Short mmCIF file of C-alpha atoms and ligand atoms in Angstrom, two decimals:
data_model
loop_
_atom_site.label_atom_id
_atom_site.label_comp_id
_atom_site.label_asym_id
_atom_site.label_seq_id
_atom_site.Cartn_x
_atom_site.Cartn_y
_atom_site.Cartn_z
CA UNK S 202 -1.68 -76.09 -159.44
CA UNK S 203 -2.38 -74.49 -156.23
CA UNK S 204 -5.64 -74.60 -154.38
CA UNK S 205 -6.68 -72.58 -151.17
CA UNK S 206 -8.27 -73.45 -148.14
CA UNK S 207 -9.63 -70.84 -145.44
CA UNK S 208 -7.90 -72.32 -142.61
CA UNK S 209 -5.36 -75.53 -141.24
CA UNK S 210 -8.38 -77.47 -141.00
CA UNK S 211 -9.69 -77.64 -144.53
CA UNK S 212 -6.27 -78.12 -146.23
CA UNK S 213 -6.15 -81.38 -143.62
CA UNK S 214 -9.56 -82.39 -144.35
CA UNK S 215 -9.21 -81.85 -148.19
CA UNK S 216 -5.44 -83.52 -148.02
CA UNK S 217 -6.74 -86.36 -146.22
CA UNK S 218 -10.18 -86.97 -147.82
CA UNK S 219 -9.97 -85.57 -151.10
CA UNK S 220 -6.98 -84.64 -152.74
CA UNK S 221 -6.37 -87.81 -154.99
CA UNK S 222 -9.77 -87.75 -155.96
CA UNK S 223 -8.95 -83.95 -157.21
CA UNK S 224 -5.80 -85.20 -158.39
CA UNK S 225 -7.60 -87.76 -160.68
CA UNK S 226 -10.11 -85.86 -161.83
CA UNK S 227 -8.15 -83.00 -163.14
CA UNK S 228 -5.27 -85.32 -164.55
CA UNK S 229 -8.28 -87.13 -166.25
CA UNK S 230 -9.16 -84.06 -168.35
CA UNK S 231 -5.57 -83.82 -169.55
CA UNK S 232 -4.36 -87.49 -169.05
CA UNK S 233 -0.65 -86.20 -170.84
CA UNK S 234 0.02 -84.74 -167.80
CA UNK S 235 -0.06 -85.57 -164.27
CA UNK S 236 -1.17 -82.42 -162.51
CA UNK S 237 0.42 -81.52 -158.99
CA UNK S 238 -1.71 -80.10 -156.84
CA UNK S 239 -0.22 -78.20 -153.37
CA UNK S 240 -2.66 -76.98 -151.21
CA UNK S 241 -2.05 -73.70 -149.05
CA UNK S 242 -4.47 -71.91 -146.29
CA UNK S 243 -5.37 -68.45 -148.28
CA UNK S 244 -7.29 -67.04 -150.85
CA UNK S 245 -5.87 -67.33 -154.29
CA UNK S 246 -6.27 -63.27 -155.25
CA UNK S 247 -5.00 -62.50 -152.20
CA UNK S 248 -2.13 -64.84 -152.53
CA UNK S 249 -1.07 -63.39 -156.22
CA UNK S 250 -1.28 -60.07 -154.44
CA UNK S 251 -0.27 -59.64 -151.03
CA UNK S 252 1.09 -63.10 -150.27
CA UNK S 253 1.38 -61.98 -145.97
CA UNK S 254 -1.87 -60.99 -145.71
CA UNK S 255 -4.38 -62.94 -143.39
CA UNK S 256 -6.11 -65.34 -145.18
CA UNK S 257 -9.93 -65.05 -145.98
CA UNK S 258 -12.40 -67.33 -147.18
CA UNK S 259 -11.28 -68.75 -150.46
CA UNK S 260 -13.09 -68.07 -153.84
CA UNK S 261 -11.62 -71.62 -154.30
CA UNK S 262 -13.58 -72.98 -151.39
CA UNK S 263 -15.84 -76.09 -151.67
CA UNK S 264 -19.50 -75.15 -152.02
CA UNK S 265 -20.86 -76.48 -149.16
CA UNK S 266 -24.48 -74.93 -148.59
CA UNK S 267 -23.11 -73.16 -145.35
CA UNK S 268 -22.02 -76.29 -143.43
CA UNK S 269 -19.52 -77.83 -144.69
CA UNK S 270 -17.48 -79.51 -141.95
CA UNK S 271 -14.27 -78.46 -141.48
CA UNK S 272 -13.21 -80.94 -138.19
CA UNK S 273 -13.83 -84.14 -140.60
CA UNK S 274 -16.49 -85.79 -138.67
CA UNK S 275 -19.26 -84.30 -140.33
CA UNK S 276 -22.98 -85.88 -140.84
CA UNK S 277 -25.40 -84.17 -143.06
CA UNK S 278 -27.04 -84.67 -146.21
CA UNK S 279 -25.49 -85.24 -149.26
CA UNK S 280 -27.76 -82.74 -150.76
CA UNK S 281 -24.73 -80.37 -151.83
CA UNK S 282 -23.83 -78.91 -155.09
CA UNK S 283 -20.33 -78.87 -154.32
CA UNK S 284 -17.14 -79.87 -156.90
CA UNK S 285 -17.69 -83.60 -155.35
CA UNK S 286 -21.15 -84.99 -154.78
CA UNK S 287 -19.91 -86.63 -151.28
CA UNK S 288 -18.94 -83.20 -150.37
CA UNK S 289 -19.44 -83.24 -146.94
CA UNK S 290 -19.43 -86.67 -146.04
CA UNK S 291 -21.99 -88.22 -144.55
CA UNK S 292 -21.89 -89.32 -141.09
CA UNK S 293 -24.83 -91.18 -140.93
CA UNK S 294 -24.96 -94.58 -141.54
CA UNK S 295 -28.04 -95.04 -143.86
CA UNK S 296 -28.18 -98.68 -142.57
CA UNK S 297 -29.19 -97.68 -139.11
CA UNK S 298 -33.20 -97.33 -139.80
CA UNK S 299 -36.27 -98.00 -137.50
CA UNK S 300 -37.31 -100.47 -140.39
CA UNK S 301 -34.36 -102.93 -139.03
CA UNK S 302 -34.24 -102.27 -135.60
CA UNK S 303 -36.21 -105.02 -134.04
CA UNK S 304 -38.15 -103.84 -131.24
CA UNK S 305 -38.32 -105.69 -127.69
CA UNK S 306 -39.08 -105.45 -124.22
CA UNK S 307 -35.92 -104.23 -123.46
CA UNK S 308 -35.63 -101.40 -126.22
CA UNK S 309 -39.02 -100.34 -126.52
CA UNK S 310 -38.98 -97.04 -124.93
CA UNK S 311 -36.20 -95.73 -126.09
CA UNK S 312 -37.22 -97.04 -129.89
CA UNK S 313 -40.42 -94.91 -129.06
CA UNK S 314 -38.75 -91.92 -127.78
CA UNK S 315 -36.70 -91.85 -130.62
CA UNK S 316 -38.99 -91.98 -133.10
CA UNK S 317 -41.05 -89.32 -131.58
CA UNK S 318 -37.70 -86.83 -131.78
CA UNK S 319 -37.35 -88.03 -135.46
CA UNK S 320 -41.02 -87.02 -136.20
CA UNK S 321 -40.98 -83.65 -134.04
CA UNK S 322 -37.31 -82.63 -133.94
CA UNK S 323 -36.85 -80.43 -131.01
CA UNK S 324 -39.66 -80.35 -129.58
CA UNK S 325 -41.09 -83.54 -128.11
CA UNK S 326 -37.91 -84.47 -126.28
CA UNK S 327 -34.52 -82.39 -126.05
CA UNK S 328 -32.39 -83.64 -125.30
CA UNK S 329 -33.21 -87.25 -126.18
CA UNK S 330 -31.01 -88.95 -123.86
CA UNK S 331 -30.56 -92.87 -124.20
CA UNK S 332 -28.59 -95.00 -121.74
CA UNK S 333 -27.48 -98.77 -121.69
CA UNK S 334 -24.81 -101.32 -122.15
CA UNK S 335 -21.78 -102.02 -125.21
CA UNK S 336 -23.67 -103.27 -128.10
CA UNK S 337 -27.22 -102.52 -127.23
CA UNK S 338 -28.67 -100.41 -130.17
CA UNK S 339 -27.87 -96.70 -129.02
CA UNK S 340 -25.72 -96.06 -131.72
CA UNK S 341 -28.25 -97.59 -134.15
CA UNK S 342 -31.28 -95.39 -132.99
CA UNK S 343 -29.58 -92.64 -132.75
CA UNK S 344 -28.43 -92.73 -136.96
CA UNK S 345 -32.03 -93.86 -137.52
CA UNK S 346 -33.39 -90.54 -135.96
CA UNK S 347 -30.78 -88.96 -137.94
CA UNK S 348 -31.56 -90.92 -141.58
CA UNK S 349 -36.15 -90.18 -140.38
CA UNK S 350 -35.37 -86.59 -140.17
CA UNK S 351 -33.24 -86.16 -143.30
CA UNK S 352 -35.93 -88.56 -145.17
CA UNK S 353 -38.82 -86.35 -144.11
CA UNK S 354 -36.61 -82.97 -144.37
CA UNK S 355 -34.13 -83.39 -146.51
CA UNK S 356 -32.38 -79.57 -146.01
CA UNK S 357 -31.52 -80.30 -142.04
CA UNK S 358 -28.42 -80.27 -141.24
CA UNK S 359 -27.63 -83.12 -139.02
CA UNK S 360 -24.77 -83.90 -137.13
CA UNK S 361 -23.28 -87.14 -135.76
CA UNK S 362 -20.25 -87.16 -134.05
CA UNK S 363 -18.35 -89.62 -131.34
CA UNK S 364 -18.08 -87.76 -128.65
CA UNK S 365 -13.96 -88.24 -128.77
CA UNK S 366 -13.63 -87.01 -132.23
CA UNK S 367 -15.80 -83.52 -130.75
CA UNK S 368 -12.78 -82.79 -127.99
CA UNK S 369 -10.44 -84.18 -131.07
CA UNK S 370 -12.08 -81.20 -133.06
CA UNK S 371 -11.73 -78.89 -130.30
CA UNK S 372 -8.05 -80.01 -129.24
CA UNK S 373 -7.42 -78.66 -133.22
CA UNK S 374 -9.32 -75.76 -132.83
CA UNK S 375 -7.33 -74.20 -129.81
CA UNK S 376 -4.32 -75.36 -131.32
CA UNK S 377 -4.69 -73.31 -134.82
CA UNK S 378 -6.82 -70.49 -133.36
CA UNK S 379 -10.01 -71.46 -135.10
CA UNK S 380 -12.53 -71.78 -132.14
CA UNK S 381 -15.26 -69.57 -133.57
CA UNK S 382 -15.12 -71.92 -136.82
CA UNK S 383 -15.62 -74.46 -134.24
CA UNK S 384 -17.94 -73.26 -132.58
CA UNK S 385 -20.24 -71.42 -135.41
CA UNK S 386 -20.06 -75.23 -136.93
CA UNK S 387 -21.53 -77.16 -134.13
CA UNK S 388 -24.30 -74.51 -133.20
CA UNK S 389 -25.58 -74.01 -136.57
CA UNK S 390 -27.06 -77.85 -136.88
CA UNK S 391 -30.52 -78.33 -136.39
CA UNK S 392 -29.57 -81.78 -134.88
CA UNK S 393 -26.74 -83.10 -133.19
CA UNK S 394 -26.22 -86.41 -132.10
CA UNK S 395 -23.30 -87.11 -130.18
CA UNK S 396 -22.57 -90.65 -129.24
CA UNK S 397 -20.81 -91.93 -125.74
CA UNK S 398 -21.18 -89.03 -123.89
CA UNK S 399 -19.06 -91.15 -120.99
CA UNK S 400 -16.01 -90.13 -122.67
CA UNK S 401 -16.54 -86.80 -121.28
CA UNK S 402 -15.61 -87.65 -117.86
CA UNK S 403 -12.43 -85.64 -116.45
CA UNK S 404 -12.32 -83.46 -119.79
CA UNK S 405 -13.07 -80.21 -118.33
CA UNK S 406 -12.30 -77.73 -121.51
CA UNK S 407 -14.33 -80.46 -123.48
CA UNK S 408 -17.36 -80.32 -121.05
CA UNK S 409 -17.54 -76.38 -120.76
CA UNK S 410 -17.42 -76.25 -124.81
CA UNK S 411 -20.17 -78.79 -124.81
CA UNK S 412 -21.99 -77.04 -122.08
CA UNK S 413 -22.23 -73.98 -124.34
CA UNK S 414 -23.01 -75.55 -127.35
CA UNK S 415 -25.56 -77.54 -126.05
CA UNK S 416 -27.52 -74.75 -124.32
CA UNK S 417 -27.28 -72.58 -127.74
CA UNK S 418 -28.65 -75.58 -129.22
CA UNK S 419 -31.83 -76.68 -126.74
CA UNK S 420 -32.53 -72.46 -126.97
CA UNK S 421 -32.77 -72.55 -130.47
CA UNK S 422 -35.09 -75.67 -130.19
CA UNK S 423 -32.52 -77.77 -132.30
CA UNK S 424 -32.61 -81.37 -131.38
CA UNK S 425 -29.40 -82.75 -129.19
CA UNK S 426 -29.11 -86.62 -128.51
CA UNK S 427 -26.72 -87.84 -125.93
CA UNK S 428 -26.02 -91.68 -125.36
CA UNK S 429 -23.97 -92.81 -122.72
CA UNK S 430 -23.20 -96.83 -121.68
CA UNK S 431 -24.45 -95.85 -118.36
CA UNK S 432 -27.05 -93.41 -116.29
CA UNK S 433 -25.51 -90.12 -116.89
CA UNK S 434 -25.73 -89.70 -113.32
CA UNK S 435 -23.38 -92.44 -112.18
CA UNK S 436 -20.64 -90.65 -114.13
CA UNK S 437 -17.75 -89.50 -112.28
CA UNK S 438 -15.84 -86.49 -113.82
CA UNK S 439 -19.08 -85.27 -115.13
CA UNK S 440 -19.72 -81.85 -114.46
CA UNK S 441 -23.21 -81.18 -112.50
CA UNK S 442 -24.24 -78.70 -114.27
CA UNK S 443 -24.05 -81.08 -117.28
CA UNK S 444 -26.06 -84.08 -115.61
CA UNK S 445 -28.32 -81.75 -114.39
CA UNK S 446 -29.17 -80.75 -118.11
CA UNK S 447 -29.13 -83.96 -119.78
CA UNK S 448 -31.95 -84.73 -117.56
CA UNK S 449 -34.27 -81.24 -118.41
CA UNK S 450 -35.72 -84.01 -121.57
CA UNK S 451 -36.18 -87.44 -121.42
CA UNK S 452 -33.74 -90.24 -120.33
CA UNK S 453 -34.48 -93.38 -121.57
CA UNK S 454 -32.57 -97.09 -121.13
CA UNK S 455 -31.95 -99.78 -123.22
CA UNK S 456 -31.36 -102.80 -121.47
CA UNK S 457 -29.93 -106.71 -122.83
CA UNK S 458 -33.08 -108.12 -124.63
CA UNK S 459 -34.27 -110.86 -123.45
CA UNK S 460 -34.50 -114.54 -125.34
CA UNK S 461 -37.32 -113.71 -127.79
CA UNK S 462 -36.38 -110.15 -128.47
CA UNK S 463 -32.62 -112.16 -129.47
CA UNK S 464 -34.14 -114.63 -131.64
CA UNK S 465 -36.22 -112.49 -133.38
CA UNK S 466 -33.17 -110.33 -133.90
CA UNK S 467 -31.01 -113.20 -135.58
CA UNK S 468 -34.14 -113.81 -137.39
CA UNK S 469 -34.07 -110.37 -138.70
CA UNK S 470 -31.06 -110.36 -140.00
CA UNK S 471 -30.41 -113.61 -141.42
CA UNK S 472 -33.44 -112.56 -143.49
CA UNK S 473 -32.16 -109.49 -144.51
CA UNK S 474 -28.67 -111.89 -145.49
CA UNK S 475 -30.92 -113.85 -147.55
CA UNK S 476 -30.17 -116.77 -145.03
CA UNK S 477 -32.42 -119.51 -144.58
CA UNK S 478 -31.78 -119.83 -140.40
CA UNK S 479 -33.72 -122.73 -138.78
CA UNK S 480 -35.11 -121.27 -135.81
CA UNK S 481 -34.36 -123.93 -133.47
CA UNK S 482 -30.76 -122.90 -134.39
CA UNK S 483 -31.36 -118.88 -133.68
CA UNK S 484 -32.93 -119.93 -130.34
CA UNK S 485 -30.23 -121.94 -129.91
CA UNK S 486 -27.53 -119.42 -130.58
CA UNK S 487 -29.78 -116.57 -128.84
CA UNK S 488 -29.93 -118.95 -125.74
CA UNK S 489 -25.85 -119.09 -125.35
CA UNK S 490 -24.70 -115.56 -126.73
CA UNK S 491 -26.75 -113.07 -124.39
CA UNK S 492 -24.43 -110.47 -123.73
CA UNK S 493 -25.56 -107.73 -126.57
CA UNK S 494 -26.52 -107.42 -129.90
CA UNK S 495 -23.36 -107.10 -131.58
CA UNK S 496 -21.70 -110.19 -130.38
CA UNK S 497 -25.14 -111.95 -131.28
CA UNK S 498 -24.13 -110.53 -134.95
CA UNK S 499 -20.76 -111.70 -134.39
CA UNK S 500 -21.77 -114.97 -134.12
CA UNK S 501 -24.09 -115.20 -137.07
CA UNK S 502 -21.79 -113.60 -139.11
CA UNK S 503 -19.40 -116.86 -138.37
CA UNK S 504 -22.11 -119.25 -138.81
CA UNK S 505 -23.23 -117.70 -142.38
CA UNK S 506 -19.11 -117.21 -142.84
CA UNK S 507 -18.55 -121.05 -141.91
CA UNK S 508 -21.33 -122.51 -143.97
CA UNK S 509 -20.83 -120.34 -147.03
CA UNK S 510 -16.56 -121.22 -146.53
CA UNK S 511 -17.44 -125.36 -146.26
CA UNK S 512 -20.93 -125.57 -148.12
CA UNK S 513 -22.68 -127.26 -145.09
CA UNK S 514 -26.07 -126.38 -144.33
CA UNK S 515 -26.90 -124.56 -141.24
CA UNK S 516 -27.99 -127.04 -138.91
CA UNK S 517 -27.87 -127.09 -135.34
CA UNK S 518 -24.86 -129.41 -134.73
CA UNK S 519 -22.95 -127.02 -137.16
CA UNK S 520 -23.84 -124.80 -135.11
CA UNK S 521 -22.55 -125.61 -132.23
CA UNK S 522 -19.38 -126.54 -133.87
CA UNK S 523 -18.62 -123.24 -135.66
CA UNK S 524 -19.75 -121.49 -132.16
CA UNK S 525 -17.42 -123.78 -129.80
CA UNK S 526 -15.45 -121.40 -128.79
CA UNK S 527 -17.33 -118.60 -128.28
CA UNK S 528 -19.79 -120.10 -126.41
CA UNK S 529 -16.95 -121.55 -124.21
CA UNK S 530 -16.18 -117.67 -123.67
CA UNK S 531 -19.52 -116.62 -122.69
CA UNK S 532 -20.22 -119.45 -120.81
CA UNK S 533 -16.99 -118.36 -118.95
CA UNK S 534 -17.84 -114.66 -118.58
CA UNK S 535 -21.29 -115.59 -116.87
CA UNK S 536 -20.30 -118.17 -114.33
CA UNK S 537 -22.35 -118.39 -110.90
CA UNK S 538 -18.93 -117.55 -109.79
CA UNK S 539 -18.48 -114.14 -111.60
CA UNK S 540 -22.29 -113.49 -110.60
CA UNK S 541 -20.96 -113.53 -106.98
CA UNK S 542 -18.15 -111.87 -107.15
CA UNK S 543 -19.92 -109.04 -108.88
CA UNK S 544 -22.82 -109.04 -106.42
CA UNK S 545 -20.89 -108.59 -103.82
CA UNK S 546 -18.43 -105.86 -105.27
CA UNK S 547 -21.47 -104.08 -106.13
CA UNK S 548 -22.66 -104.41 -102.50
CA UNK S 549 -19.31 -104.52 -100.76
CA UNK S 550 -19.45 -107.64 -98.99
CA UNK S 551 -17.74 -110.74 -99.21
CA UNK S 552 -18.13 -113.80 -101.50
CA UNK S 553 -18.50 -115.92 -98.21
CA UNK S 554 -21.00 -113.68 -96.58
CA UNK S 555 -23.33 -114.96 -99.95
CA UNK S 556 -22.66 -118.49 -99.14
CA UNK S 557 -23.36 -118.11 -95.45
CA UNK S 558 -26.07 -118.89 -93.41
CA UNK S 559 -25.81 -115.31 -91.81
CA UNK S 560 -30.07 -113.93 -92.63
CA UNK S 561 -29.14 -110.44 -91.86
CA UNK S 562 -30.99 -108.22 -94.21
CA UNK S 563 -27.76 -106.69 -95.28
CA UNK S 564 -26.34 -110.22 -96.74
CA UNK S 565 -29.77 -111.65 -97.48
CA UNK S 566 -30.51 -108.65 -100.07
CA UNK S 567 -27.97 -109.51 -101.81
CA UNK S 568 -27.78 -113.48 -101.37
CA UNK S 569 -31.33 -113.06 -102.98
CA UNK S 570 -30.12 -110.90 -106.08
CA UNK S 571 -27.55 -113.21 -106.63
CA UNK S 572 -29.92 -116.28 -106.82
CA UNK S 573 -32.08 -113.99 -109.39
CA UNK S 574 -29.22 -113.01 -111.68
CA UNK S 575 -27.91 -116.73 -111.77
CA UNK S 576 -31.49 -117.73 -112.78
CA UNK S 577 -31.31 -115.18 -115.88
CA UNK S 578 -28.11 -115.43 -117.03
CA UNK S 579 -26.95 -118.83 -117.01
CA UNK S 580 -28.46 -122.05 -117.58
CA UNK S 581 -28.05 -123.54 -114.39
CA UNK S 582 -31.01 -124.98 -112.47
CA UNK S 583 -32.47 -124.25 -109.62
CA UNK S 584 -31.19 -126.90 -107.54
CA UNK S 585 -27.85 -126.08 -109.50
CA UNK S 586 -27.71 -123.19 -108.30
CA UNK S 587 -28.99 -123.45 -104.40
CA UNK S 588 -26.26 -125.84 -104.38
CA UNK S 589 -23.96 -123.00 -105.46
CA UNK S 590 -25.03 -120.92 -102.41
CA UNK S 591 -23.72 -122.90 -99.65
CA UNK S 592 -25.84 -125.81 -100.60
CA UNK S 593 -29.18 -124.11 -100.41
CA UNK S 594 -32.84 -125.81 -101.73
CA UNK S 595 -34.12 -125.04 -104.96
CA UNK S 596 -37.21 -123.40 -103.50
CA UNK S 597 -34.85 -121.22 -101.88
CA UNK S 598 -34.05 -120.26 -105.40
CA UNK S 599 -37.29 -119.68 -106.12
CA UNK S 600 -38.56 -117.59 -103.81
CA UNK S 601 -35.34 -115.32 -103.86
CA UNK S 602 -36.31 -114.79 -107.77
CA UNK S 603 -40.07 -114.17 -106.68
CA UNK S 604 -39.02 -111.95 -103.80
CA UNK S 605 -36.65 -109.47 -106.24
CA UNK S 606 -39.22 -109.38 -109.05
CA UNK S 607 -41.76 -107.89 -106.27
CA UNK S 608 -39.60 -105.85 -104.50
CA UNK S 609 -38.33 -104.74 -108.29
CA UNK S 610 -41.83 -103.18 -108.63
CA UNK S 611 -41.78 -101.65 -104.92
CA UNK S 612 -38.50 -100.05 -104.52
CA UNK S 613 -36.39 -97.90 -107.35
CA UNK S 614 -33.13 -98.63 -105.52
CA UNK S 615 -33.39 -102.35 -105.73
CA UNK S 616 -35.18 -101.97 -109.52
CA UNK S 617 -31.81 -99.83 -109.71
CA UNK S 618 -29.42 -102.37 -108.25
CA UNK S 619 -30.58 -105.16 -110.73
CA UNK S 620 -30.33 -102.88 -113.86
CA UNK S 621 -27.45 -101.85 -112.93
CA UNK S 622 -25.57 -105.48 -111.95
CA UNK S 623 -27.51 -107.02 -114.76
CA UNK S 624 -25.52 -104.37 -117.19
CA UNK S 625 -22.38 -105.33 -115.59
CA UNK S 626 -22.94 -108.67 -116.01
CA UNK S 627 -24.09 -108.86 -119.72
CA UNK S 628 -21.57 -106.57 -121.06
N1 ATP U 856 -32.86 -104.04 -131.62
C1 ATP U 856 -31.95 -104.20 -132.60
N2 ATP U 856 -32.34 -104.63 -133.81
C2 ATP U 856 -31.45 -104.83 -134.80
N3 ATP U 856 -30.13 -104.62 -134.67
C3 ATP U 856 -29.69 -104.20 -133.50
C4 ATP U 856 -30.56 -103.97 -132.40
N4 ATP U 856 -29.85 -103.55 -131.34
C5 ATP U 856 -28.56 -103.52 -131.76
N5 ATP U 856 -28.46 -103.91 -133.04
C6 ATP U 856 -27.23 -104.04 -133.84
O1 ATP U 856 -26.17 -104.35 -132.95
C7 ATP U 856 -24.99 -103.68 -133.32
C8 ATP U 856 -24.50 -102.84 -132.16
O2 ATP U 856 -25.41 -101.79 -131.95
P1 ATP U 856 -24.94 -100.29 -131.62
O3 ATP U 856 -23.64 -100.00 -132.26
O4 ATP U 856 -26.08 -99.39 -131.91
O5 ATP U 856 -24.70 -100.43 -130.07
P2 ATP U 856 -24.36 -99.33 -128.97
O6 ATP U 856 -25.36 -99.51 -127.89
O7 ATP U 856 -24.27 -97.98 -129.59
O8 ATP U 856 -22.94 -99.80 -128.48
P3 ATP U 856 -21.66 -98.95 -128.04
O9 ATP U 856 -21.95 -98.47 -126.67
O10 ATP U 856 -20.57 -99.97 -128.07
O11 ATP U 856 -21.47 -97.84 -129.01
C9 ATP U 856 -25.32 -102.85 -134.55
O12 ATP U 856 -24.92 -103.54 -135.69
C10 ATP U 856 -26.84 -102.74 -134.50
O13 ATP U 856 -27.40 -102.64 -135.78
#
């Protein structure tokens, strides 16, 4: 049996996604024989009569309610009436909801924001940019604007793609001639939600197709999110004209949460595991893994993993055994040590100059910042840590923290500086 497909794309996408599931289902009706099915790009009339003619949409062709995605990397509902119920797939992960995304400090803006652009697509904030570390929730947000929308209109047609898999889709376009496909595809969504924008940088046919696509979009008032693992601004190999547009709606950050916002997050979803978790052992596992969500996961995965596996009960000393390691790790990544070395990378002085007794305000800045981030991220104390710094006093310490949290609220380049250190750090 042959089947047609209008173009390279769909006979790749249909090969790869659903040809044994066509296979099955038409050997099932005649189970005596096993039906071989070849799949061509062309239109089956056309093909019985005029086999060199150019091909034209198939008669064949998937129902698809008008977007059907021919790059395989579609998100949209799974509203369709097509030959396959899954027909196209679904992008979005329906797990990613504002029901289990626990809300902190550190997220609460951007959980805001997005929810707004769920409830007013397009027009409260477009684009909906949101900004911040490995691990930190953007992904999550950005499906659960994606699964509010569909669950409140069901018809939209929402996109979510990685941003590598949209040059993928474009690298196949040019190659088989099908850039209009490509480009009529990703301009007819109401929504599109592309994830790590970062990977942009340096791709220059990528960036002017995006550029295009996205202004189409925001003129049409169709909602575009953008996430990125750091201020779209500090990208190099970004085009200007791009930056420049990412900031015409809102740019929001999510930064580490802090202790509570971590607990309560292991809280969360041990619940939702049906797992009993003791919460001196979710502060204590919150209190050593702080450098994002996912490895927080990571590690209660193991724990549930290690006490289901052995039938102990999760207690804290279990804890800390099934965790050894990785709290070795973390402990590792966020030394004092690497806080210096960072610190004064990011400031482009030397390790030495921190330890000094040199009170220039060019060294002391930083000396100060140091102090701060040593305070936050490890669980050294303040004499601990003075000591650290060319054997400094613990009030020292103190008053560097107290000195950065005021001049935090005073000045947006050292508010900047911290953010930006404290997402090096953590990640
Ligand atoms: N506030 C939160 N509440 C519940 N789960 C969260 C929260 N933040 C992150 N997570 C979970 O942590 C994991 C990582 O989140 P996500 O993939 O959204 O991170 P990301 O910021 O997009 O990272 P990356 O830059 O690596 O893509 C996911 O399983 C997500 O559900």
């Amino acid at each position: 049996m042959s089947l047609y497909a209008p173009n390279p794309f769909f006979v790749d996408w249909i090969r790869q996604q659903y040809l044994d599931r066509i296979t099955e289902f038409v050997t099932s009706k005649d189970e005596s024989n096993h039906m071989h099915i070849s799949l061509h790009v062309g239109n089956a009339q056309m093909e019985a009569a005029t086999p060199s003619q150019p091909a034209t949409a198939p008669t064949t062709a998937p129902a698809t309610n008008g977007y059907a995605n021919p790059f395989q990397s579609v998100s949209s509902t799974s509203r369709q009436s097509a030959p396959s119920s899954s027909f196209p797939q679904n992008n979005l992960n329906a797990k990613f909801t504002f029901g289990n995304f626990v809300e902190g400090k550190s997220n609460q803006l951007a959980r805001a924001a997005a929810e707004q652009v769920a409830e007013n697509p397009g027009i409260s904030y477009n684009p909906l940019l949101i900004y911040g570390g490995v691990g930190l929730g953007k992904t999550h947000l950005m499906h659960s604007v994606g699964n509010l929308i569909l669950q409140d209109k069901p018809d939209s047609k929402i996109v979510y793609l990685h941003s590598e898999r949209f040059m993928a889709n474009m690298v196949k376009a040019l190659q088989s001639n099908s850039m209009d496909a490509f480009k009529n595809y990703y301009r007819s969504v109401d929504a599109l939600l592309i994830d790590d924008i970062q990977f942009f940088a340096n791709k220059g046919r990528t960036q002017e197709e995006f550029f295009h696509t996205f202004n189409n979009l925001i003129e049409k008032n169709k909602q575009v999110i953008i996430t990125c693992d750091r201020y779209p601004k500090e990208i190099e190999g970004l085009e200007e004209r791009l930056k420049s547009r990412f900031g015409w709606g809102l740019t929001v950050a999510i930064e580490p949460p802090d202790l509570e916002t971590r607990v309560a997050i292991l809280m969360s979803k041990a619940n939702h595991s049906n797992i009993e978790l003791p919460h001196e052992v979710a502060f204590f596992i919150a209190k050593r893994i702080r450098s994002n969500v996912r490895e927080l996961e990571g590690a209660l995965k193991r724990v549930i993993a290690n006490a289901q596996f052995t039938g102990r009960a999760i207690t804290l000393d279990f804890v800390k055994d099934a965790l050894k390691d990785l709290i070795a790790a973390q402990d590792k990544l966020i030394s004092i040590d690497n806080i210096q070395k960072t610190v004064a990378t990011y400031y482009k002085i030397k390790v030495s100059d921190l330890l000094s007794k040199r009170r220039s305000r060019s060294i002391t800045r930083p000396r100060q910042m140091a102090m701060t981030l040593a305070k936050k991220l490890t669980n050294h104390s303040l004499p601990e840590i003075g000591d650290a710094f060319g054997g400094r006093d613990h009030t020292t310490v103190l008053h560097a923290c107290r000195k950065i949290e005021e001049l935090k609220s005073e000045s947006v380049d050292i508010e900047e500086d911290y953010s930006n250190l404290l997402r090096t750090l953590s990640t």
